[in-house]
Amino acid sequence: MFKNKKLLVTGGTGTIGSSICDYFNKNECDEIYSTTTNLSKVNTNLDYVKFTELDLNNIKNLNLEKIFDYDIDYLILNAGLNKDNIFLRMSSDDWSSVINVNLNSSFYLLKHFTKKMVKKRFGRIIFISSVVAHTGNPGQVNYTASKAAISGMVKSLALELSTRNITVNSVAPGFIQSNMTDKLNEDQKIAILDRIPMKKLGDSYDIAKAVGFLCSENASYITGQTLHVNGGLALI
Amino acid sequence: MSDIEERVKKIVVEHLGVEETKIQSDSKFIDDLGADSLDTVELVMAFEEEFGCEIPDDAAEKIVTLKDAVTYLSANSN
């Protein structure tokens, strides 16, 4: 499905990121690049992925021309972190690092890669958002703000780039079995399952397949959209 | 016509698909030559490539005509 195409997915060591790498690899994607905060965390089963160590919190000081001296067809902005706390206890550091990594880093990566996509008149940009950007979630003021901002970015960028055969979309996962939801305790998990009509957490491959669809020829007329993958948790 | 002007004109002709005779030195890329805003970004990228220099965003925004490009590149290209 992705022959002769090149993919960059940020945060490739996370559950969703590595499933995206795996899905594209199995569907014949030619070259797969990724970023991680720590190269020693890279699992050997991802040996087909070319990893670059990158601190997204510090990306504005980096020379991206040098770090990413290649062009790509698909850019998946997947890397993200959460630092949850009730708002009244949230430190300004926890606010800014989440906004920096989840939102601001996309600005710099997009600046770099959209130039190349405009030039070759092809590109698929997918943000990984979250259902909580659309519903809110107590304890995640910083995280939901960063993810909700992406919705606006997707729409404006989709309009700006549409004449160059570049589509911009986002995938909004619900609760997916991942390193992020592993942090929840049993009571929290039971409460969440109770709210999901399908009565199960999503699988990271559910997200990878949605990303694959939006990158594929089947989705070439879809742009500026958010695809919700949440087992019915929120119908938006 | 200077060598720089000739090279700039060639890029504009190729990129915007306009006839060379229609390009005056003060023709505006967007208003007179049918470029859209992304075309102006692509023109600047093509100038950078041709002349081996980097044109920062604040300077790029001021390049709206052939003359602007020639003036900038005469002063800044290698």
mmCIF file of C-alpha atoms in Angstrom:
data_model
loop_
_atom_site.group_PDB
_atom_site.id
_atom_site.type_symbol
_atom_site.label_atom_id
_atom_site.label_comp_id
_atom_site.label_asym_id
_atom_site.label_seq_id
_atom_site.Cartn_x
_atom_site.Cartn_y
_atom_site.Cartn_z
ATOM 1 C CA MET A 1 0.000 0.000 0.000
ATOM 2 C CA PHE A 2 2.881 2.410 0.730
ATOM 3 C CA LYS A 3 5.452 1.311 -1.848
ATOM 4 C CA ASN A 4 8.166 3.866 -2.636
ATOM 5 C CA LYS A 5 6.933 6.132 0.150
ATOM 6 C CA LYS A 6 8.764 7.556 3.140
ATOM 7 C CA LEU A 7 7.272 7.994 6.586
ATOM 8 C CA LEU A 8 8.349 9.954 9.629
ATOM 9 C CA VAL A 9 6.481 9.288 12.837
ATOM 10 C CA THR A 10 7.532 11.168 15.947
ATOM 11 C CA GLY A 11 7.631 9.228 19.203
ATOM 12 C CA GLY A 12 8.119 5.837 17.577
ATOM 13 C CA THR A 13 8.964 4.026 20.803
ATOM 14 C CA GLY A 14 5.536 4.566 22.372
ATOM 15 C CA THR A 15 2.773 1.998 21.979
ATOM 16 C CA ILE A 16 0.893 3.868 19.274
ATOM 17 C CA GLY A 17 4.058 5.101 17.538
ATOM 18 C CA SER A 18 5.582 1.648 17.281
ATOM 19 C CA SER A 19 2.297 0.171 16.018
ATOM 20 C CA ILE A 20 2.231 2.822 13.296
ATOM 21 C CA CYS A 21 5.809 1.893 12.326
ATOM 22 C CA ASP A 22 4.890 -1.785 12.266
ATOM 23 C CA TYR A 23 1.721 -1.252 10.233
ATOM 24 C CA PHE A 24 3.516 0.808 7.583
ATOM 25 C CA ASN A 25 6.402 -1.654 7.476
ATOM 26 C CA LYS A 26 4.010 -4.557 6.909
ATOM 27 C CA ASN A 27 2.335 -2.567 4.149
ATOM 28 C CA GLU A 28 5.589 -2.121 2.225
ATOM 29 C CA CYS A 29 6.471 1.431 3.210
ATOM 30 C CA ASP A 30 9.904 2.013 1.745
ATOM 31 C CA GLU A 31 11.611 4.019 4.459
ATOM 32 C CA ILE A 32 10.468 4.591 8.016
ATOM 33 C CA TYR A 33 12.008 7.282 10.190
ATOM 34 C CA SER A 34 11.203 8.123 13.762
ATOM 35 C CA THR A 35 12.284 10.213 16.703
ATOM 36 C CA THR A 36 12.716 9.346 20.341
ATOM 37 C CA THR A 37 13.896 11.143 23.435
ATOM 38 C CA ASN A 38 16.243 8.300 24.243
ATOM 39 C CA LEU A 39 17.830 5.970 21.694
ATOM 40 C CA SER A 40 18.540 3.347 24.341
ATOM 41 C CA LYS A 41 14.766 2.876 24.739
ATOM 42 C CA VAL A 42 14.406 1.666 21.151
ATOM 43 C CA ASN A 43 13.256 -1.926 20.990
ATOM 44 C CA THR A 44 15.247 -4.229 18.690
ATOM 45 C CA ASN A 45 12.082 -5.349 16.920
ATOM 46 C CA LEU A 46 12.010 -1.855 15.395
ATOM 47 C CA ASP A 47 15.370 -2.370 13.664
ATOM 48 C CA TYR A 48 13.866 -1.368 10.297
ATOM 49 C CA VAL A 49 13.144 2.116 11.680
ATOM 50 C CA LYS A 50 15.796 4.814 11.405
ATOM 51 C CA PHE A 51 15.626 6.582 14.745
ATOM 52 C CA THR A 52 16.914 10.054 15.576
ATOM 53 C CA GLU A 53 17.300 11.194 19.153
ATOM 54 C CA LEU A 54 15.406 14.443 19.553
ATOM 55 C CA ASP A 55 14.294 16.550 22.502
ATOM 56 C CA LEU A 56 11.007 18.061 21.327
ATOM 57 C CA ASN A 57 11.018 20.404 24.311
ATOM 58 C CA ASN A 58 14.113 22.051 22.870
ATOM 59 C CA ILE A 59 13.335 21.759 19.170
ATOM 60 C CA LYS A 60 13.365 25.463 18.393
ATOM 61 C CA ASN A 61 17.100 25.571 19.120
ATOM 62 C CA LEU A 62 17.931 22.674 16.823
ATOM 63 C CA ASN A 63 19.084 22.759 13.223
ATOM 64 C CA LEU A 64 16.360 20.679 11.587
ATOM 65 C CA GLU A 65 17.906 21.063 8.116
ATOM 66 C CA LYS A 66 20.847 19.088 9.389
ATOM 67 C CA ILE A 67 18.923 16.567 11.499
ATOM 68 C CA PHE A 68 16.315 15.803 8.846
ATOM 69 C CA ASP A 69 18.282 16.000 5.616
ATOM 70 C CA TYR A 70 15.688 13.915 3.768
ATOM 71 C CA ASP A 71 12.207 14.465 2.443
ATOM 72 C CA ILE A 72 9.180 12.421 3.365
ATOM 73 C CA ASP A 73 5.712 11.648 2.046
ATOM 74 C CA TYR A 74 3.941 11.032 5.337
ATOM 75 C CA LEU A 75 4.451 13.003 8.544
ATOM 76 C CA ILE A 76 2.764 11.587 11.627
ATOM 77 C CA LEU A 77 2.910 13.944 14.592
ATOM 78 C CA ASN A 78 2.459 11.376 17.289
ATOM 79 C CA ALA A 79 4.905 12.229 20.069
ATOM 80 C CA GLY A 80 3.213 13.572 23.132
ATOM 81 C CA LEU A 81 3.353 13.554 26.873
ATOM 82 C CA ASN A 82 0.992 14.198 29.729
ATOM 83 C CA LYS A 83 1.678 15.700 33.140
ATOM 84 C CA ASP A 84 -1.657 15.435 34.858
ATOM 85 C CA ASN A 85 -2.783 17.330 37.907
ATOM 86 C CA ILE A 86 -5.823 19.284 38.947
ATOM 87 C CA PHE A 87 -5.515 22.773 37.553
ATOM 88 C CA LEU A 88 -5.040 24.485 40.901
ATOM 89 C CA ARG A 89 -2.032 22.269 41.567
ATOM 90 C CA MET A 90 -0.587 22.366 38.048
ATOM 91 C CA SER A 91 2.851 23.954 37.913
ATOM 92 C CA SER A 92 3.722 26.364 35.141
ATOM 93 C CA ASP A 93 6.531 23.962 34.121
ATOM 94 C CA ASP A 94 4.029 21.154 33.645
ATOM 95 C CA TRP A 95 1.866 23.499 31.628
ATOM 96 C CA SER A 96 4.640 24.684 29.334
ATOM 97 C CA SER A 97 6.416 21.382 28.790
ATOM 98 C CA VAL A 98 3.162 19.712 27.673
ATOM 99 C CA ILE A 99 2.308 22.635 25.377
ATOM 100 C CA ASN A 100 5.874 22.668 24.060
ATOM 101 C CA VAL A 101 6.090 18.986 23.264
ATOM 102 C CA ASN A 102 2.513 18.329 22.150
ATOM 103 C CA LEU A 103 1.865 21.535 20.252
ATOM 104 C CA ASN A 104 4.839 23.829 19.692
ATOM 105 C CA SER A 105 7.150 21.093 18.397
ATOM 106 C CA SER A 106 4.672 20.502 15.555
ATOM 107 C CA PHE A 107 5.146 24.085 14.415
ATOM 108 C CA TYR A 108 8.867 23.556 13.865
ATOM 109 C CA LEU A 109 8.562 20.098 12.309
ATOM 110 C CA LEU A 110 5.817 21.276 9.970
ATOM 111 C CA LYS A 111 7.770 24.373 8.955
ATOM 112 C CA HIS A 112 10.598 22.117 7.919
ATOM 113 C CA PHE A 113 8.702 19.335 6.181
ATOM 114 C CA THR A 114 5.805 21.192 4.527
ATOM 115 C CA LYS A 115 8.333 23.184 2.513
ATOM 116 C CA LYS A 116 9.589 19.941 1.019
ATOM 117 C CA MET A 117 6.060 18.626 0.505
ATOM 118 C CA VAL A 118 4.987 21.815 -1.280
ATOM 119 C CA LYS A 119 7.951 21.406 -3.574
ATOM 120 C CA LYS A 120 7.114 17.852 -4.519
ATOM 121 C CA ARG A 121 3.380 18.455 -4.510
ATOM 122 C CA PHE A 122 2.530 15.548 -2.321
ATOM 123 C CA GLY A 123 2.165 15.031 1.364
ATOM 124 C CA ARG A 124 0.045 13.451 4.044
ATOM 125 C CA ILE A 125 0.182 15.068 7.485
ATOM 126 C CA ILE A 126 -1.551 13.344 10.374
ATOM 127 C CA PHE A 127 -1.713 14.640 13.913
ATOM 128 C CA ILE A 128 -2.480 12.243 16.723
ATOM 129 C CA SER A 129 -4.995 14.139 18.831
ATOM 130 C CA SER A 130 -7.190 12.723 21.584
ATOM 131 C CA VAL A 131 -10.847 12.306 22.435
ATOM 132 C CA VAL A 132 -10.310 14.436 25.545
ATOM 133 C CA ALA A 133 -9.518 17.440 23.336
ATOM 134 C CA HIS A 134 -13.192 17.338 22.412
ATOM 135 C CA THR A 135 -14.772 16.275 25.689
ATOM 136 C CA GLY A 136 -12.453 17.718 28.338
ATOM 137 C CA ASN A 137 -10.972 15.656 31.148
ATOM 138 C CA PRO A 138 -10.391 16.684 34.747
ATOM 139 C CA GLY A 139 -6.697 16.760 35.588
ATOM 140 C CA GLN A 140 -5.660 17.352 31.995
ATOM 141 C CA VAL A 141 -6.064 21.081 31.404
ATOM 142 C CA ASN A 142 -2.604 21.261 29.804
ATOM 143 C CA TYR A 143 -2.977 18.079 27.750
ATOM 144 C CA THR A 144 -6.479 18.878 26.479
ATOM 145 C CA ALA A 145 -5.446 22.444 25.622
ATOM 146 C CA SER A 146 -2.514 21.159 23.562
ATOM 147 C CA LYS A 147 -4.643 18.587 21.751
ATOM 148 C CA ALA A 148 -7.598 20.924 21.149
ATOM 149 C CA ALA A 149 -5.246 23.465 19.596
ATOM 150 C CA ILE A 150 -4.342 20.830 17.043
ATOM 151 C CA SER A 151 -7.932 20.828 15.715
ATOM 152 C CA GLY A 152 -7.605 24.435 14.643
ATOM 153 C CA MET A 153 -4.164 23.868 13.222
ATOM 154 C CA VAL A 154 -5.364 20.918 11.148
ATOM 155 C CA LYS A 155 -8.148 22.949 9.576
ATOM 156 C CA SER A 156 -6.125 26.063 8.734
ATOM 157 C CA LEU A 157 -3.153 24.109 7.468
ATOM 158 C CA ALA A 158 -5.417 21.857 5.380
ATOM 159 C CA LEU A 159 -6.841 24.948 3.674
ATOM 160 C CA GLU A 160 -3.421 26.480 3.066
ATOM 161 C CA LEU A 161 -1.887 23.361 1.553
ATOM 162 C CA SER A 162 -4.848 21.933 -0.337
ATOM 163 C CA THR A 163 -3.757 23.200 -3.762
ATOM 164 C CA ARG A 164 -0.491 21.288 -3.479
ATOM 165 C CA ASN A 165 -1.965 17.823 -3.042
ATOM 166 C CA ILE A 166 -1.134 17.821 0.646
ATOM 167 C CA THR A 167 -3.827 16.640 3.031
ATOM 168 C CA VAL A 168 -3.826 17.417 6.749
ATOM 169 C CA ASN A 169 -5.949 15.390 9.138
ATOM 170 C CA SER A 170 -5.960 14.148 12.675
ATOM 171 C CA VAL A 171 -6.802 10.899 14.372
ATOM 172 C CA ALA A 172 -8.344 11.233 17.829
ATOM 173 C CA PRO A 173 -7.879 8.059 19.860
ATOM 174 C CA GLY A 174 -10.171 7.265 22.747
ATOM 175 C CA PHE A 175 -8.765 5.106 25.527
ATOM 176 C CA ILE A 176 -6.176 2.860 23.923
ATOM 177 C CA GLN A 177 -4.223 0.126 25.690
ATOM 178 C CA SER A 178 -0.877 1.932 25.769
ATOM 179 C CA ASN A 179 1.988 3.191 27.877
ATOM 180 C CA MET A 180 -0.164 6.247 28.607
ATOM 181 C CA THR A 181 -3.241 4.330 29.863
ATOM 182 C CA ASP A 182 -1.047 1.773 31.681
ATOM 183 C CA LYS A 183 -0.516 4.505 34.262
ATOM 184 C CA LEU A 184 -4.209 4.401 35.231
ATOM 185 C CA ASN A 185 -5.129 2.388 38.310
ATOM 186 C CA GLU A 186 -7.703 -0.454 38.276
ATOM 187 C CA ASP A 187 -10.546 1.692 39.604
ATOM 188 C CA GLN A 188 -9.897 4.299 36.940
ATOM 189 C CA LYS A 189 -9.860 1.594 34.257
ATOM 190 C CA ILE A 190 -13.174 0.134 35.436
ATOM 191 C CA ALA A 191 -14.736 3.597 35.438
ATOM 192 C CA ILE A 192 -13.501 4.201 31.901
ATOM 193 C CA LEU A 193 -14.684 0.838 30.560
ATOM 194 C CA ASP A 194 -18.089 1.605 31.970
ATOM 195 C CA ARG A 195 -18.263 4.685 29.734
ATOM 196 C CA ILE A 196 -17.122 2.952 26.532
ATOM 197 C CA PRO A 197 -20.065 1.446 24.598
ATOM 198 C CA MET A 198 -17.804 -1.288 23.159
ATOM 199 C CA LYS A 199 -16.728 -2.198 26.716
ATOM 200 C CA LYS A 200 -13.055 -2.535 25.841
ATOM 201 C CA LEU A 201 -10.004 -0.354 25.469
ATOM 202 C CA GLY A 202 -8.861 0.257 21.913
ATOM 203 C CA ASP A 203 -5.842 -1.474 20.426
ATOM 204 C CA SER A 204 -2.926 0.621 19.200
ATOM 205 C CA TYR A 205 -3.357 -0.998 15.771
ATOM 206 C CA ASP A 206 -6.838 0.534 15.577
ATOM 207 C CA ILE A 207 -5.023 3.868 15.521
ATOM 208 C CA ALA A 208 -2.297 2.681 13.143
ATOM 209 C CA LYS A 209 -4.931 1.491 10.657
ATOM 210 C CA ALA A 210 -6.791 4.817 10.815
ATOM 211 C CA VAL A 211 -3.499 6.610 10.152
ATOM 212 C CA GLY A 212 -2.803 4.179 7.298
ATOM 213 C CA PHE A 213 -6.198 4.882 5.775
ATOM 214 C CA LEU A 214 -5.675 8.650 5.875
ATOM 215 C CA CYS A 215 -2.282 8.242 4.180
ATOM 216 C CA SER A 216 -3.623 5.877 1.527
ATOM 217 C CA GLU A 217 -5.024 6.673 -1.911
ATOM 218 C CA ASN A 218 -8.486 5.841 -0.541
ATOM 219 C CA ALA A 219 -8.402 9.034 1.506
ATOM 220 C CA SER A 220 -6.959 11.374 -1.119
ATOM 221 C CA TYR A 221 -10.052 13.659 -1.061
ATOM 222 C CA ILE A 222 -10.216 13.883 2.739
ATOM 223 C CA THR A 223 -8.585 16.885 4.369
ATOM 224 C CA GLY A 224 -9.014 19.037 7.469
ATOM 225 C CA GLN A 225 -10.829 16.252 9.302
ATOM 226 C CA THR A 226 -10.573 14.493 12.621
ATOM 227 C CA LEU A 227 -11.170 10.768 12.578
ATOM 228 C CA HIS A 228 -12.405 9.609 15.979
ATOM 229 C CA VAL A 229 -11.342 6.099 16.955
ATOM 230 C CA ASN A 230 -12.882 5.573 20.375
ATOM 231 C CA GLY A 231 -15.286 2.620 20.498
ATOM 232 C CA GLY A 232 -18.262 4.963 20.731
ATOM 233 C CA LEU A 233 -16.990 6.765 23.835
ATOM 234 C CA ALA A 234 -17.766 10.169 22.356
ATOM 235 C CA LEU A 235 -19.772 10.766 19.208
ATOM 236 C CA ILE A 236 -18.644 14.100 17.879
ATOM 237 C CA MET B 1 20.132 42.393 -18.613
ATOM 238 C CA SER B 2 22.404 41.234 -15.819
ATOM 239 C CA ASP B 3 23.259 37.592 -15.375
ATOM 240 C CA ILE B 4 21.360 37.527 -12.062
ATOM 241 C CA GLU B 5 18.267 39.045 -13.644
ATOM 242 C CA GLU B 6 18.345 36.487 -16.425
ATOM 243 C CA ARG B 7 18.581 33.565 -13.991
ATOM 244 C CA VAL B 8 15.797 34.971 -11.817
ATOM 245 C CA LYS B 9 13.582 35.497 -14.850
ATOM 246 C CA LYS B 10 14.183 31.936 -16.020
ATOM 247 C CA ILE B 11 13.031 30.591 -12.647
ATOM 248 C CA VAL B 12 9.915 32.774 -12.694
ATOM 249 C CA VAL B 13 9.062 31.673 -16.254
ATOM 250 C CA GLU B 14 9.524 28.011 -15.410
ATOM 251 C CA HIS B 15 7.711 28.116 -12.122
ATOM 252 C CA LEU B 16 4.735 30.308 -12.963
ATOM 253 C CA GLY B 17 4.415 29.200 -16.581
ATOM 254 C CA VAL B 18 4.222 32.771 -17.867
ATOM 255 C CA GLU B 19 5.731 34.048 -21.109
ATOM 256 C CA GLU B 20 9.039 35.804 -20.678
ATOM 257 C CA THR B 21 7.820 38.835 -22.619
ATOM 258 C CA LYS B 22 5.047 39.407 -20.085
ATOM 259 C CA ILE B 23 7.491 39.816 -17.203
ATOM 260 C CA GLN B 24 8.538 43.378 -16.449
ATOM 261 C CA SER B 25 11.031 44.084 -13.727
ATOM 262 C CA ASP B 26 8.311 45.612 -11.567
ATOM 263 C CA SER B 27 5.656 42.955 -12.286
ATOM 264 C CA LYS B 28 4.263 41.651 -9.021
ATOM 265 C CA PHE B 29 4.343 37.867 -8.750
ATOM 266 C CA ILE B 30 0.894 37.676 -7.192
ATOM 267 C CA ASP B 31 -0.999 40.633 -8.691
ATOM 268 C CA ASP B 32 0.474 40.595 -12.201
ATOM 269 C CA LEU B 33 1.803 37.112 -12.860
ATOM 270 C CA GLY B 34 -0.914 34.943 -11.331
ATOM 271 C CA ALA B 35 1.106 33.459 -8.488
ATOM 272 C CA ASP B 36 -0.584 32.359 -5.277
ATOM 273 C CA SER B 37 1.010 32.837 -1.864
ATOM 274 C CA LEU B 38 2.576 29.370 -1.873
ATOM 275 C CA ASP B 39 4.099 30.082 -5.294
ATOM 276 C CA THR B 40 6.004 32.986 -3.760
ATOM 277 C CA VAL B 41 7.417 30.601 -1.133
ATOM 278 C CA GLU B 42 8.397 28.166 -3.858
ATOM 279 C CA LEU B 43 10.024 30.930 -5.918
ATOM 280 C CA VAL B 44 12.139 31.929 -2.941
ATOM 281 C CA MET B 45 13.138 28.278 -2.423
ATOM 282 C CA ALA B 46 14.129 28.086 -6.085
ATOM 283 C CA PHE B 47 16.166 31.298 -5.782
ATOM 284 C CA GLU B 48 17.924 29.865 -2.724
ATOM 285 C CA GLU B 49 18.811 26.744 -4.647
ATOM 286 C CA GLU B 50 19.978 28.542 -7.767
ATOM 287 C CA PHE B 51 22.074 31.117 -5.927
ATOM 288 C CA GLY B 52 23.268 28.940 -3.043
ATOM 289 C CA CYS B 53 22.116 31.285 -0.327
ATOM 290 C CA GLU B 54 19.544 31.315 2.419
ATOM 291 C CA ILE B 55 16.826 33.946 2.304
ATOM 292 C CA PRO B 56 15.340 34.503 5.775
ATOM 293 C CA ASP B 57 11.550 34.774 6.110
ATOM 294 C CA ASP B 58 11.529 38.505 6.841
ATOM 295 C CA ALA B 59 13.526 39.215 3.675
ATOM 296 C CA ALA B 60 11.523 36.685 1.637
ATOM 297 C CA GLU B 61 8.281 38.477 2.463
ATOM 298 C CA LYS B 62 9.623 41.650 0.876
ATOM 299 C CA ILE B 63 10.441 39.967 -2.430
ATOM 300 C CA VAL B 64 7.275 40.647 -4.399
ATOM 301 C CA THR B 65 8.647 41.564 -7.815
ATOM 302 C CA LEU B 66 11.425 40.418 -10.147
ATOM 303 C CA LYS B 67 13.329 43.593 -9.289
ATOM 304 C CA ASP B 68 13.079 42.880 -5.538
ATOM 305 C CA ALA B 69 14.568 39.440 -6.105
ATOM 306 C CA VAL B 70 17.390 40.725 -8.298
ATOM 307 C CA THR B 71 18.248 43.486 -5.810
ATOM 308 C CA TYR B 72 18.294 41.070 -2.884
ATOM 309 C CA LEU B 73 20.294 38.411 -4.686
ATOM 310 C CA SER B 74 22.814 40.899 -6.079
ATOM 311 C CA ALA B 75 23.585 41.966 -2.533
ATOM 312 C CA ASN B 76 23.418 38.583 -0.827
ATOM 313 C CA SER B 77 24.224 35.706 -3.161
ATOM 314 C CA ASN B 78 27.571 33.980 -3.190
#
